[in-house]
Amino acid sequence: MKKLLIMLVASVFTVQLQAQSLGGGQVTGNFQIDAQLSRQDSAIGAEDVPQKLLSNVFANLLYTNGGFSAGVRFESYLDPLLGFNAQYKGAGIANKFMSYQNDMFEITAGNFYDQYGSGLIFRSYEDRNLGLDNAMMGVNVKVRPMDGIIIKSMVGKQRYYWDYGKGLVRGIDGEFSINSLIKRFEESKTRVTLGAGFISKYEEDQTILAGDNYKLNLPLNVGAGSFRMDLAHGNWGLQAEYAIKSQDPNVLNNYIYKGGNALFVSASYSQKGLGINLQAKRIDNMGFKSERSATGEMLYINYIPAMSKQHTYALMALYPAITQVNGEMGVQADVTYSIKKGTLLGGKYGTGIKMNFSQIMSIDKQPLEGYTTIGETGTDGYTSNFFKVGDELYYQDFNIEISKKLSKAAKLAVTYAYIAFNPIMENEHGDIHYNNVFVADYTHKLNSKNVLRGELQWLKSNIAYFDEDKRSGDWLMALVEWNFTSAFFLSVSDQYNYNGSEEHYYNVSVGYTHNTTRLQVGYGKQRKGLLCIGGVCREVPASNGLTISLTSSF
Amino acid sequence: MKRYMLKNVIKSVLVATAVLFTACDKIDSDDYLIYSGSNGEWVNGSSVTDKEQRVFVEKYTGVRCVNCPDADVAISQIQSSLGHKIIAVSIHAGGMARPYSGYEDFRTETGEAWNTYFGIQANPSVMVNRSMNNGTPNIITDVAAVSGAVNSALSQNGNIAMEMTSTFNADNGNGYVDVSLEFLEKVADELTITLLVTEDGIIGKQLEHGGVNENYEFNHVFRMTITDLWGADVVADGEKGTCRSARFEYSLPSNYKAEKCHIVGFISKKNTREIIQSAETSLM
């Protein structure tokens, strides 16, 4: 253990490379090392880790020379950190590409990431915190034939851990700026961009039996298309996208033949001191993967944008919204307002208010004529009235944050959230959890190099503790963080599950930053739960031990 | 010039989109289902994507066998280097598999039947693809020899591609396995398919060189067969290009952890019981 720490600290000081010049080009890169030592703790459900030390390592190397660039990413999961899929186990070059671009076009061969519109039909991205990487392996071409037009086209297969999925994904997308293309709108205050995309997935036939004596006649090519619009006028903005998907019987929708559709609308208004954003979406059967039988987080071709606030405070993030690709309707309103300084409520330094409300419901689903159940394999599944909201509440969140600078050195933010969470979002049965969460966050700048911050959090739930869900019951949390000498920080926290398991989840963390290098070492207990980013979630198992994180770039 | 170019761009995009739109199949509702036969019945299937040759490695072991953890390590090392080409199963059978008091009994009637049939005399004993030598099973008792036997087996192509998909209902414990076979070359032998369930991550008591380990992790533990212990007949003409598929249903006892279980399947020659291809998939 001691040796490991010495090695890690030594590497901090040896990886101080600068961007290197090579053959007239530039070489840049970065490293990330995450290591974990966890021991068995039956009280919180942490299982024994026979390997003792687990690690995820990423190293990017990028070479650029004029319009040419090439890069590789080394990844190692020996063995993967707790909660990461065991299929990641291994090490090697996970991502490689070369690309050339000029004013007119850009071509990338190898691995690439891209997105059409808001992602309703195509989004290839990496989120290593979620253990998710659906990088494409193929060719991606972007053409800008004239100002105001971008045409993209691609073909490839998706990454599946250390392999590629069976499905072949092809796509084309066009984005047109009306103001650039039509002369009389060039100077218009109203800016309009229109776009459309189409994705087609090909996958070989396979045998999926349905009931006794029958198998499914599967569509080998599945298409999805979308139209979108981006409108801006002064302080106002409006974005909308509508997508449809052809017959796509797959494991997510229980192999039904109904087509899918999705609508996403976002309207915004902003002026000095005020920002308003309203969003709505409706999703119906839009799980779109490059392998029809694939479960889990990998091989999604598309991405459904989340419609709830991404909470950063631990107890507020205890029950996150999880995107329901088979059907959901949601609305979200987000308002930020700054009360001017010198007013009664604004005081000497002004006051900030952030309000957010989101609600996600099921969609209307009715059995097909002659059927009593919804979503029967080998049928059209169900009918759905586009404008009718379903009966089931999935998620509701109202939260308000008031932040105020108390003096030149002190700042206080208090937040309240009311969060309703239906376990059906996790495919679990049970009553809806109604939670009231309070947070006070106080920051005090002691001097130019020392900052002290403290958090107090309290979650009160209507659901009594039960052992299968370690989140249940009520919670208290306290955190103290000290940033000193501008380079070091020390953080101590405890989450206490009172009226529940009575477990304390304490954590101590120290960190050091030197130029572009950062080392963090933490020790403590991690509660079993979900880590969600943008509605996409990864299960995080309980653990008790040491975590080490080192990042550096050059 | 600008207008001319715009026209061409729009034309090109429309053509490209039209081409892609043709890559979108529409199935009429009357044709959603195709007749395919009853449970365990073989029907014509489609081509199998995964054409990799795999090797079935079965280890006869026991919790009171001090050398058996060495075999676990050896097989695990082979798996590390060859990955999913190796399908490992641990069969607890014989005198050394008697459970310690208060600990789970991993023995099964099927495991004991195989143990007797193949004439396993010592533990650990390893069989690779149940290969035979002049009618006698090749039983490896020296764990160092397993790697060579695996490589030798991998070099022999069984000429059958095999894929399995598993569907499991956690609410009632019922599941089924869809098996697809493709004959890559003509296979004249009569064949059987055997499907079984293994479980990983079982913590129990195991004798080791250093004494008894009460927290030993048992992996690939043979739990049950889905088919008969000697398999079900594969009904196929064996001609090159033939594709056959069948579904096999089962019920998983509630004391097995479904999330840690795998379905293992292998194709054997009916007369010699030698295995020519195998596959594995997560149960859920």
mmCIF file of N, CA and C in Angstrom, chain A residues 40 47-48 50 89 104 145-147 149 151 163 166 170-172 174 176 180-182 186 198-201 204-223 225 246-247 257-258 293 295 377-380 429, chain B residues 2-3 5-6 9-10 12-13 16-17 20-29 31-39 41 43-51 80 84 163 165 171 176-180 215 217 245-249 257 260 284:
data_model
loop_
_atom_site.group_PDB
_atom_site.id
_atom_site.type_symbol
_atom_site.label_atom_id
_atom_site.label_comp_id
_atom_site.label_asym_id
_atom_site.label_seq_id
_atom_site.Cartn_x
_atom_site.Cartn_y
_atom_site.Cartn_z
ATOM 1 N N GLN A 40 -14.441 -6.045 2.663
ATOM 2 C CA GLN A 40 -15.788 -6.519 2.946
ATOM 3 C C GLN A 40 -16.382 -5.770 4.141
ATOM 4 N N GLU A 47 -19.037 -6.077 -0.721
ATOM 5 C CA GLU A 47 -18.520 -7.431 -0.879
ATOM 6 C C GLU A 47 -16.997 -7.429 -0.872
ATOM 7 N N ASP A 48 -16.466 -8.615 -0.568
ATOM 8 C CA ASP A 48 -15.015 -8.758 -0.559
ATOM 9 C C ASP A 48 -14.461 -8.570 -1.978
ATOM 10 N N PRO A 50 -11.466 -9.800 -3.994
ATOM 11 C CA PRO A 50 -10.322 -10.712 -3.902
ATOM 12 C C PRO A 50 -9.050 -10.118 -4.487
ATOM 13 N N LYS A 89 -12.905 -5.734 -18.350
ATOM 14 C CA LYS A 89 -11.635 -6.267 -17.862
ATOM 15 C C LYS A 89 -10.635 -6.433 -19.010
ATOM 16 N N MET A 104 -13.708 23.277 -46.253
ATOM 17 C CA MET A 104 -14.843 22.661 -46.927
ATOM 18 C C MET A 104 -15.320 21.373 -46.266
ATOM 19 N N PRO A 145 -20.390 22.873 -47.758
ATOM 20 C CA PRO A 145 -20.263 23.317 -49.155
ATOM 21 C C PRO A 145 -20.357 24.826 -49.285
ATOM 22 N N MET A 146 -21.019 25.477 -48.376
ATOM 23 C CA MET A 146 -21.143 26.943 -48.395
ATOM 24 C C MET A 146 -21.546 27.398 -46.992
ATOM 25 N N ASP A 147 -21.444 28.671 -46.767
ATOM 26 C CA ASP A 147 -21.816 29.200 -45.454
ATOM 27 C C ASP A 147 -23.257 28.830 -45.133
ATOM 28 N N ILE A 149 -24.443 25.784 -44.355
ATOM 29 C CA ILE A 149 -24.849 24.386 -44.565
ATOM 30 C C ILE A 149 -23.772 23.461 -44.003
ATOM 31 N N ILE A 151 -23.364 19.293 -43.820
ATOM 32 C CA ILE A 151 -23.885 17.962 -44.109
ATOM 33 C C ILE A 151 -22.942 16.952 -43.465
ATOM 34 N N ASP A 163 -14.939 -4.986 -27.862
ATOM 35 C CA ASP A 163 -15.346 -5.519 -29.158
ATOM 36 C C ASP A 163 -16.250 -4.480 -29.817
ATOM 37 N N LYS A 166 -22.851 -5.964 -33.178
ATOM 38 C CA LYS A 166 -23.100 -6.665 -34.445
ATOM 39 C C LYS A 166 -23.749 -5.753 -35.485
ATOM 40 N N ARG A 170 -25.654 3.484 -40.134
ATOM 41 C CA ARG A 170 -25.388 4.449 -41.208
ATOM 42 C C ARG A 170 -26.204 5.703 -40.926
ATOM 43 N N GLY A 171 -25.710 6.870 -41.279
ATOM 44 C CA GLY A 171 -26.484 8.075 -41.002
ATOM 45 C C GLY A 171 -26.135 9.238 -41.898
ATOM 46 N N ILE A 172 -27.102 10.140 -42.030
ATOM 47 C CA ILE A 172 -26.882 11.393 -42.756
ATOM 48 C C ILE A 172 -27.642 12.495 -42.037
ATOM 49 N N GLY A 174 -28.295 16.967 -42.023
ATOM 50 C CA GLY A 174 -28.039 18.266 -42.632
ATOM 51 C C GLY A 174 -28.540 19.389 -41.733
ATOM 52 N N PHE A 176 -29.142 23.644 -41.751
ATOM 53 C CA PHE A 176 -29.222 24.773 -42.679
ATOM 54 C C PHE A 176 -29.541 26.054 -41.913
ATOM 55 N N SER A 180 -28.118 32.575 -43.338
ATOM 56 C CA SER A 180 -26.952 32.588 -44.215
ATOM 57 C C SER A 180 -27.338 32.272 -45.647
ATOM 58 N N LEU A 181 -28.381 31.484 -45.826
ATOM 59 C CA LEU A 181 -28.719 31.001 -47.167
ATOM 60 C C LEU A 181 -29.636 31.948 -47.933
ATOM 61 N N ILE A 182 -30.472 32.684 -47.226
ATOM 62 C CA ILE A 182 -31.408 33.572 -47.923
ATOM 63 C C ILE A 182 -31.020 35.015 -47.618
ATOM 64 N N GLU A 186 -30.448 37.846 -44.056
ATOM 65 C CA GLU A 186 -29.087 37.901 -43.520
ATOM 66 C C GLU A 186 -28.979 38.788 -42.290
ATOM 67 N N PHE A 198 -31.182 11.273 -40.589
ATOM 68 C CA PHE A 198 -31.732 9.931 -40.745
ATOM 69 C C PHE A 198 -30.663 8.913 -40.392
ATOM 70 N N ILE A 199 -31.065 7.898 -39.618
ATOM 71 C CA ILE A 199 -30.151 6.825 -39.215
ATOM 72 C C ILE A 199 -30.767 5.498 -39.631
ATOM 73 N N SER A 200 -29.935 4.631 -40.143
ATOM 74 C CA SER A 200 -30.404 3.288 -40.469
ATOM 75 C C SER A 200 -29.475 2.274 -39.822
ATOM 76 N N LYS A 201 -30.080 1.291 -39.185
ATOM 77 C CA LYS A 201 -29.292 0.232 -38.553
ATOM 78 C C LYS A 201 -29.553 -1.087 -39.270
ATOM 79 N N GLU A 204 -28.043 -8.617 -38.760
ATOM 80 C CA GLU A 204 -28.425 -9.913 -39.333
ATOM 81 C C GLU A 204 -29.619 -10.501 -38.595
ATOM 82 N N ASP A 205 -30.285 -11.410 -39.268
ATOM 83 C CA ASP A 205 -31.448 -12.074 -38.681
ATOM 84 C C ASP A 205 -31.006 -12.955 -37.518
ATOM 85 N N GLN A 206 -31.906 -13.222 -36.616
ATOM 86 C CA GLN A 206 -31.643 -14.161 -35.542
ATOM 87 C C GLN A 206 -32.962 -14.792 -35.142
ATOM 88 N N THR A 207 -32.875 -15.838 -34.357
ATOM 89 C CA THR A 207 -34.092 -16.534 -33.970
ATOM 90 C C THR A 207 -34.586 -16.010 -32.633
ATOM 91 N N ILE A 208 -35.715 -15.353 -32.666
ATOM 92 C CA ILE A 208 -36.373 -14.927 -31.428
ATOM 93 C C ILE A 208 -37.728 -15.621 -31.435
ATOM 94 N N LEU A 209 -37.887 -16.580 -30.563
ATOM 95 C CA LEU A 209 -39.138 -17.328 -30.547
ATOM 96 C C LEU A 209 -40.199 -16.541 -29.780
ATOM 97 N N ALA A 210 -41.425 -16.637 -30.263
ATOM 98 C CA ALA A 210 -42.525 -15.893 -29.627
ATOM 99 C C ALA A 210 -43.659 -16.859 -29.360
ATOM 100 N N GLY A 211 -43.906 -17.145 -28.094
ATOM 101 C CA GLY A 211 -44.958 -18.093 -27.768
ATOM 102 C C GLY A 211 -44.580 -19.477 -28.266
ATOM 103 N N ASP A 212 -45.555 -20.389 -28.283
ATOM 104 C CA ASP A 212 -45.278 -21.743 -28.744
ATOM 105 C C ASP A 212 -45.267 -21.774 -30.264
ATOM 106 N N ASN A 213 -44.266 -22.397 -30.796
ATOM 107 C CA ASN A 213 -44.219 -22.763 -32.224
ATOM 108 C C ASN A 213 -43.997 -21.608 -33.194
ATOM 109 N N TYR A 214 -43.698 -20.412 -32.707
ATOM 110 C CA TYR A 214 -43.517 -19.293 -33.635
ATOM 111 C C TYR A 214 -42.239 -18.515 -33.311
ATOM 112 N N LYS A 215 -41.652 -17.973 -34.348
ATOM 113 C CA LYS A 215 -40.531 -17.050 -34.134
ATOM 114 C C LYS A 215 -40.852 -15.734 -34.838
ATOM 115 N N LEU A 216 -40.094 -14.706 -34.494
ATOM 116 C CA LEU A 216 -40.375 -13.382 -35.037
ATOM 117 C C LEU A 216 -39.771 -13.210 -36.425
ATOM 118 N N ASN A 217 -40.521 -12.553 -37.274
ATOM 119 C CA ASN A 217 -40.028 -12.150 -38.599
ATOM 120 C C ASN A 217 -39.435 -10.754 -38.429
ATOM 121 N N LEU A 218 -38.138 -10.694 -38.302
ATOM 122 C CA LEU A 218 -37.508 -9.448 -37.848
ATOM 123 C C LEU A 218 -37.144 -8.512 -38.997
ATOM 124 N N PRO A 219 -37.366 -7.207 -38.823
ATOM 125 C CA PRO A 219 -36.844 -6.254 -39.815
ATOM 126 C C PRO A 219 -35.324 -6.167 -39.638
ATOM 127 N N LEU A 220 -34.585 -6.384 -40.710
ATOM 128 C CA LEU A 220 -33.115 -6.351 -40.605
ATOM 129 C C LEU A 220 -32.603 -4.911 -40.633
ATOM 130 N N ASN A 221 -33.352 -4.043 -41.308
ATOM 131 C CA ASN A 221 -32.978 -2.619 -41.373
ATOM 132 C C ASN A 221 -34.003 -1.807 -40.597
ATOM 133 N N VAL A 222 -33.537 -1.063 -39.640
ATOM 134 C CA VAL A 222 -34.425 -0.209 -38.838
ATOM 135 C C VAL A 222 -33.989 1.241 -39.043
ATOM 136 N N GLY A 223 -34.946 2.094 -39.345
ATOM 137 C CA GLY A 223 -34.614 3.491 -39.615
ATOM 138 C C GLY A 223 -35.192 4.426 -38.566
ATOM 139 N N GLY A 225 -35.688 8.830 -38.175
ATOM 140 C CA GLY A 225 -35.446 10.138 -38.772
ATOM 141 C C GLY A 225 -35.942 11.244 -37.853
ATOM 142 N N SER A 246 -38.790 3.464 -37.145
ATOM 143 C CA SER A 246 -39.591 2.419 -37.796
ATOM 144 C C SER A 246 -39.694 1.199 -36.878
ATOM 145 N N GLN A 247 -40.357 0.166 -37.364
ATOM 146 C CA GLN A 247 -40.522 -1.065 -36.567
ATOM 147 C C GLN A 247 -39.164 -1.546 -36.055
ATOM 148 N N TYR A 257 -43.767 -4.507 -32.520
ATOM 149 C CA TYR A 257 -43.511 -3.953 -33.857
ATOM 150 C C TYR A 257 -43.969 -2.504 -34.002
ATOM 151 N N LYS A 258 -44.488 -1.927 -32.945
ATOM 152 C CA LYS A 258 -44.949 -0.536 -33.020
ATOM 153 C C LYS A 258 -43.765 0.381 -33.334
ATOM 154 N N SER A 293 -30.964 -7.541 -29.222
ATOM 155 C CA SER A 293 -31.053 -8.343 -27.989
ATOM 156 C C SER A 293 -30.187 -7.791 -26.870
ATOM 157 N N THR A 295 -28.915 -5.788 -23.745
ATOM 158 C CA THR A 295 -29.396 -5.073 -22.566
ATOM 159 C C THR A 295 -28.221 -4.277 -21.994
ATOM 160 N N THR A 377 -45.300 -9.597 -27.032
ATOM 161 C CA THR A 377 -44.287 -9.890 -28.057
ATOM 162 C C THR A 377 -44.941 -10.316 -29.370
ATOM 163 N N GLY A 378 -44.396 -9.800 -30.474
ATOM 164 C CA GLY A 378 -44.877 -10.215 -31.787
ATOM 165 C C GLY A 378 -46.160 -9.538 -32.212
ATOM 166 N N THR A 379 -46.517 -8.442 -31.542
ATOM 167 C CA THR A 379 -47.702 -7.663 -31.924
ATOM 168 C C THR A 379 -47.273 -6.200 -32.076
ATOM 169 N N ASP A 380 -48.249 -5.347 -32.359
ATOM 170 C CA ASP A 380 -47.949 -3.909 -32.386
ATOM 171 C C ASP A 380 -47.852 -3.330 -30.974
ATOM 172 N N HIS A 429 -40.765 -2.624 -7.842
ATOM 173 C CA HIS A 429 -42.125 -2.340 -7.404
ATOM 174 C C HIS A 429 -42.058 -1.677 -6.035
ATOM 175 N N LYS B 2 -23.864 30.615 -56.069
ATOM 176 C CA LYS B 2 -24.347 30.195 -54.766
ATOM 177 C C LYS B 2 -25.616 29.345 -54.928
ATOM 178 N N ARG B 3 -26.535 29.839 -55.764
ATOM 179 C CA ARG B 3 -27.800 29.145 -55.966
ATOM 180 C C ARG B 3 -27.568 27.776 -56.619
ATOM 181 N N MET B 5 -24.876 25.937 -56.462
ATOM 182 C CA MET B 5 -24.264 25.039 -55.493
ATOM 183 C C MET B 5 -25.316 24.511 -54.503
ATOM 184 N N LEU B 6 -26.182 25.434 -54.067
ATOM 185 C CA LEU B 6 -27.222 25.062 -53.120
ATOM 186 C C LEU B 6 -28.118 23.975 -53.708
ATOM 187 N N VAL B 9 -26.327 20.713 -53.627
ATOM 188 C CA VAL B 9 -26.253 20.180 -52.267
ATOM 189 C C VAL B 9 -27.579 19.538 -51.897
ATOM 190 N N ILE B 10 -28.661 20.269 -52.150
ATOM 191 C CA ILE B 10 -29.985 19.751 -51.789
ATOM 192 C C ILE B 10 -30.267 18.456 -52.554
ATOM 193 N N SER B 12 -28.068 16.295 -53.738
ATOM 194 C CA SER B 12 -27.236 15.215 -53.202
ATOM 195 C C SER B 12 -27.795 14.680 -51.891
ATOM 196 N N VAL B 13 -28.222 15.601 -51.030
ATOM 197 C CA VAL B 13 -28.760 15.188 -49.727
ATOM 198 C C VAL B 13 -30.031 14.369 -49.927
ATOM 199 N N ALA B 16 -29.084 10.921 -51.165
ATOM 200 C CA ALA B 16 -28.485 10.122 -50.090
ATOM 201 C C ALA B 16 -29.541 9.689 -49.084
ATOM 202 N N THR B 17 -30.461 10.625 -48.739
ATOM 203 C CA THR B 17 -31.510 10.302 -47.773
ATOM 204 C C THR B 17 -32.445 9.238 -48.351
ATOM 205 N N LEU B 20 -30.860 5.926 -48.049
ATOM 206 C CA LEU B 20 -30.909 5.431 -46.678
ATOM 207 C C LEU B 20 -32.321 4.990 -46.296
ATOM 208 N N PHE B 21 -33.337 5.736 -46.761
ATOM 209 C CA PHE B 21 -34.711 5.405 -46.400
ATOM 210 C C PHE B 21 -35.102 4.023 -46.921
ATOM 211 N N THR B 22 -34.478 3.629 -48.045
ATOM 212 C CA THR B 22 -34.787 2.286 -48.529
ATOM 213 C C THR B 22 -34.216 1.254 -47.564
ATOM 214 N N ALA B 23 -33.233 1.661 -46.752
ATOM 215 C CA ALA B 23 -32.660 0.758 -45.763
ATOM 216 C C ALA B 23 -33.513 0.779 -44.502
ATOM 217 N N CYS B 24 -34.775 0.474 -44.632
ATOM 218 C CA CYS B 24 -35.698 0.526 -43.506
ATOM 219 C C CYS B 24 -36.825 -0.449 -43.853
ATOM 220 N N ASP B 25 -36.840 -1.611 -43.205
ATOM 221 C CA ASP B 25 -37.777 -2.666 -43.591
ATOM 222 C C ASP B 25 -39.134 -2.473 -42.937
ATOM 223 N N LYS B 26 -40.174 -2.849 -43.682
ATOM 224 C CA LYS B 26 -41.534 -2.773 -43.128
ATOM 225 C C LYS B 26 -42.126 -4.172 -43.186
ATOM 226 N N ILE B 27 -42.522 -4.674 -42.046
ATOM 227 C CA ILE B 27 -43.130 -6.010 -41.975
ATOM 228 C C ILE B 27 -44.636 -5.827 -41.803
ATOM 229 N N ASP B 28 -45.424 -6.489 -42.638
ATOM 230 C CA ASP B 28 -46.890 -6.419 -42.475
ATOM 231 C C ASP B 28 -47.300 -7.149 -41.206
ATOM 232 N N SER B 29 -48.351 -6.651 -40.572
ATOM 233 C CA SER B 29 -48.747 -7.221 -39.277
ATOM 234 C C SER B 29 -49.113 -8.704 -39.394
ATOM 235 N N ASP B 31 -47.489 -10.809 -40.945
ATOM 236 C CA ASP B 31 -46.252 -11.584 -41.100
ATOM 237 C C ASP B 31 -45.294 -11.428 -39.918
ATOM 238 N N TYR B 32 -45.777 -10.882 -38.798
ATOM 239 C CA TYR B 32 -44.873 -10.691 -37.655
ATOM 240 C C TYR B 32 -44.312 -12.028 -37.150
ATOM 241 N N LEU B 33 -45.143 -13.063 -37.206
ATOM 242 C CA LEU B 33 -44.728 -14.351 -36.649
ATOM 243 C C LEU B 33 -44.565 -15.389 -37.749
ATOM 244 N N ILE B 34 -43.553 -16.234 -37.589
ATOM 245 C CA ILE B 34 -43.296 -17.322 -38.540
ATOM 246 C C ILE B 34 -43.338 -18.625 -37.748
ATOM 247 N N TYR B 35 -43.985 -19.631 -38.290
ATOM 248 C CA TYR B 35 -44.064 -20.910 -37.575
ATOM 249 C C TYR B 35 -42.667 -21.471 -37.346
ATOM 250 N N SER B 36 -42.411 -21.943 -36.154
ATOM 251 C CA SER B 36 -41.046 -22.383 -35.868
ATOM 252 C C SER B 36 -40.963 -23.669 -35.053
ATOM 253 N N GLY B 37 -42.070 -24.286 -34.728
ATOM 254 C CA GLY B 37 -41.988 -25.548 -33.985
ATOM 255 C C GLY B 37 -42.156 -25.358 -32.490
ATOM 256 N N SER B 38 -42.283 -26.477 -31.742
ATOM 257 C CA SER B 38 -42.576 -26.413 -30.303
ATOM 258 C C SER B 38 -41.300 -26.464 -29.471
ATOM 259 N N ASN B 39 -41.457 -26.445 -28.137
ATOM 260 C CA ASN B 39 -40.321 -26.429 -27.227
ATOM 261 C C ASN B 39 -39.373 -27.600 -27.499
ATOM 262 N N GLU B 41 -38.040 -28.316 -30.190
ATOM 263 C CA GLU B 41 -38.134 -28.780 -31.576
ATOM 264 C C GLU B 41 -37.205 -27.946 -32.474
ATOM 265 N N VAL B 43 -36.022 -26.195 -35.799
ATOM 266 C CA VAL B 43 -36.621 -25.620 -37.003
ATOM 267 C C VAL B 43 -35.520 -24.941 -37.809
ATOM 268 N N ASN B 44 -35.839 -24.621 -39.055
ATOM 269 C CA ASN B 44 -34.848 -23.909 -39.861
ATOM 270 C C ASN B 44 -34.595 -22.529 -39.266
ATOM 271 N N GLY B 45 -33.347 -22.185 -39.138
ATOM 272 C CA GLY B 45 -32.998 -20.894 -38.546
ATOM 273 C C GLY B 45 -32.235 -20.030 -39.530
ATOM 274 N N SER B 46 -31.529 -19.058 -38.974
ATOM 275 C CA SER B 46 -30.768 -18.156 -39.832
ATOM 276 C C SER B 46 -29.286 -18.277 -39.532
ATOM 277 N N SER B 47 -28.520 -17.636 -40.387
ATOM 278 C CA SER B 47 -27.064 -17.714 -40.260
ATOM 279 C C SER B 47 -26.606 -17.217 -38.879
ATOM 280 N N VAL B 48 -25.572 -17.835 -38.351
ATOM 281 C CA VAL B 48 -25.058 -17.477 -37.022
ATOM 282 C C VAL B 48 -23.889 -16.508 -37.183
ATOM 283 N N THR B 49 -23.952 -15.390 -36.473
ATOM 284 C CA THR B 49 -22.906 -14.373 -36.609
ATOM 285 C C THR B 49 -21.588 -14.830 -35.987
ATOM 286 N N ASP B 50 -21.702 -15.403 -34.797
ATOM 287 C CA ASP B 50 -20.509 -15.770 -34.035
ATOM 288 C C ASP B 50 -20.013 -17.141 -34.502
ATOM 289 N N LYS B 51 -18.920 -17.133 -35.255
ATOM 290 C CA LYS B 51 -18.445 -18.406 -35.826
ATOM 291 C C LYS B 51 -17.178 -18.901 -35.126
ATOM 292 N N SER B 80 -7.768 -16.101 -18.963
ATOM 293 C CA SER B 80 -7.248 -14.739 -19.100
ATOM 294 C C SER B 80 -6.568 -14.544 -20.443
ATOM 295 N N HIS B 84 -13.054 -15.627 -24.036
ATOM 296 C CA HIS B 84 -14.302 -16.381 -24.133
ATOM 297 C C HIS B 84 -14.204 -17.598 -25.043
ATOM 298 N N GLU B 163 -24.726 -20.181 -31.328
ATOM 299 C CA GLU B 163 -25.068 -18.976 -30.566
ATOM 300 C C GLU B 163 -26.227 -19.288 -29.644
ATOM 301 N N THR B 165 -29.136 -17.292 -26.897
ATOM 302 C CA THR B 165 -29.642 -16.120 -26.179
ATOM 303 C C THR B 165 -30.543 -16.629 -25.061
ATOM 304 N N ASP B 171 -39.412 -12.965 -11.853
ATOM 305 C CA ASP B 171 -40.590 -13.036 -10.977
ATOM 306 C C ASP B 171 -41.023 -14.476 -10.714
ATOM 307 N N TYR B 176 -35.912 -19.471 -20.776
ATOM 308 C CA TYR B 176 -35.664 -20.334 -21.930
ATOM 309 C C TYR B 176 -34.407 -19.883 -22.656
ATOM 310 N N VAL B 177 -33.839 -20.827 -23.365
ATOM 311 C CA VAL B 177 -32.625 -20.545 -24.125
ATOM 312 C C VAL B 177 -32.928 -20.792 -25.596
ATOM 313 N N ASP B 178 -32.636 -19.825 -26.417
ATOM 314 C CA ASP B 178 -32.768 -20.007 -27.858
ATOM 315 C C ASP B 178 -31.393 -20.343 -28.418
ATOM 316 N N VAL B 179 -31.301 -21.500 -29.040
ATOM 317 C CA VAL B 179 -30.024 -21.968 -29.577
ATOM 318 C C VAL B 179 -30.070 -21.903 -31.096
ATOM 319 N N SER B 180 -29.031 -21.371 -31.698
ATOM 320 C CA SER B 180 -28.929 -21.331 -33.155
ATOM 321 C C SER B 180 -27.637 -22.024 -33.576
ATOM 322 N N ASN B 215 -13.712 -18.529 3.102
ATOM 323 C CA ASN B 215 -14.241 -17.495 2.193
ATOM 324 C C ASN B 215 -13.768 -17.728 0.768
ATOM 325 N N GLU B 217 -13.966 -18.372 -3.072
ATOM 326 C CA GLU B 217 -14.967 -18.025 -4.093
ATOM 327 C C GLU B 217 -14.994 -19.117 -5.159
ATOM 328 N N SER B 245 -32.440 -23.979 -35.412
ATOM 329 C CA SER B 245 -32.582 -23.332 -34.107
ATOM 330 C C SER B 245 -33.669 -24.022 -33.307
ATOM 331 N N ALA B 246 -33.582 -23.876 -31.996
ATOM 332 C CA ALA B 246 -34.571 -24.483 -31.091
ATOM 333 C C ALA B 246 -34.574 -23.724 -29.778
ATOM 334 N N ARG B 247 -35.693 -23.810 -29.110
ATOM 335 C CA ARG B 247 -35.811 -23.187 -27.782
ATOM 336 C C ARG B 247 -35.926 -24.286 -26.721
ATOM 337 N N PHE B 248 -35.241 -24.074 -25.613
ATOM 338 C CA PHE B 248 -35.304 -25.022 -24.498
ATOM 339 C C PHE B 248 -35.726 -24.249 -23.246
ATOM 340 N N GLU B 249 -36.786 -24.714 -22.624
ATOM 341 C CA GLU B 249 -37.332 -24.015 -21.449
ATOM 342 C C GLU B 249 -36.848 -24.689 -20.168
ATOM 343 N N LYS B 257 -28.580 -17.920 -7.528
ATOM 344 C CA LYS B 257 -28.649 -16.483 -7.816
ATOM 345 C C LYS B 257 -28.622 -16.276 -9.323
ATOM 346 N N LYS B 260 -26.007 -14.310 -11.158
ATOM 347 C CA LYS B 260 -24.642 -14.830 -11.217
ATOM 348 C C LYS B 260 -24.562 -16.138 -11.994
ATOM 349 N N MET B 284 -29.208 -13.925 -17.275
ATOM 350 C CA MET B 284 -30.088 -12.747 -17.360
ATOM 351 C C MET B 284 -29.269 -11.491 -17.615
#
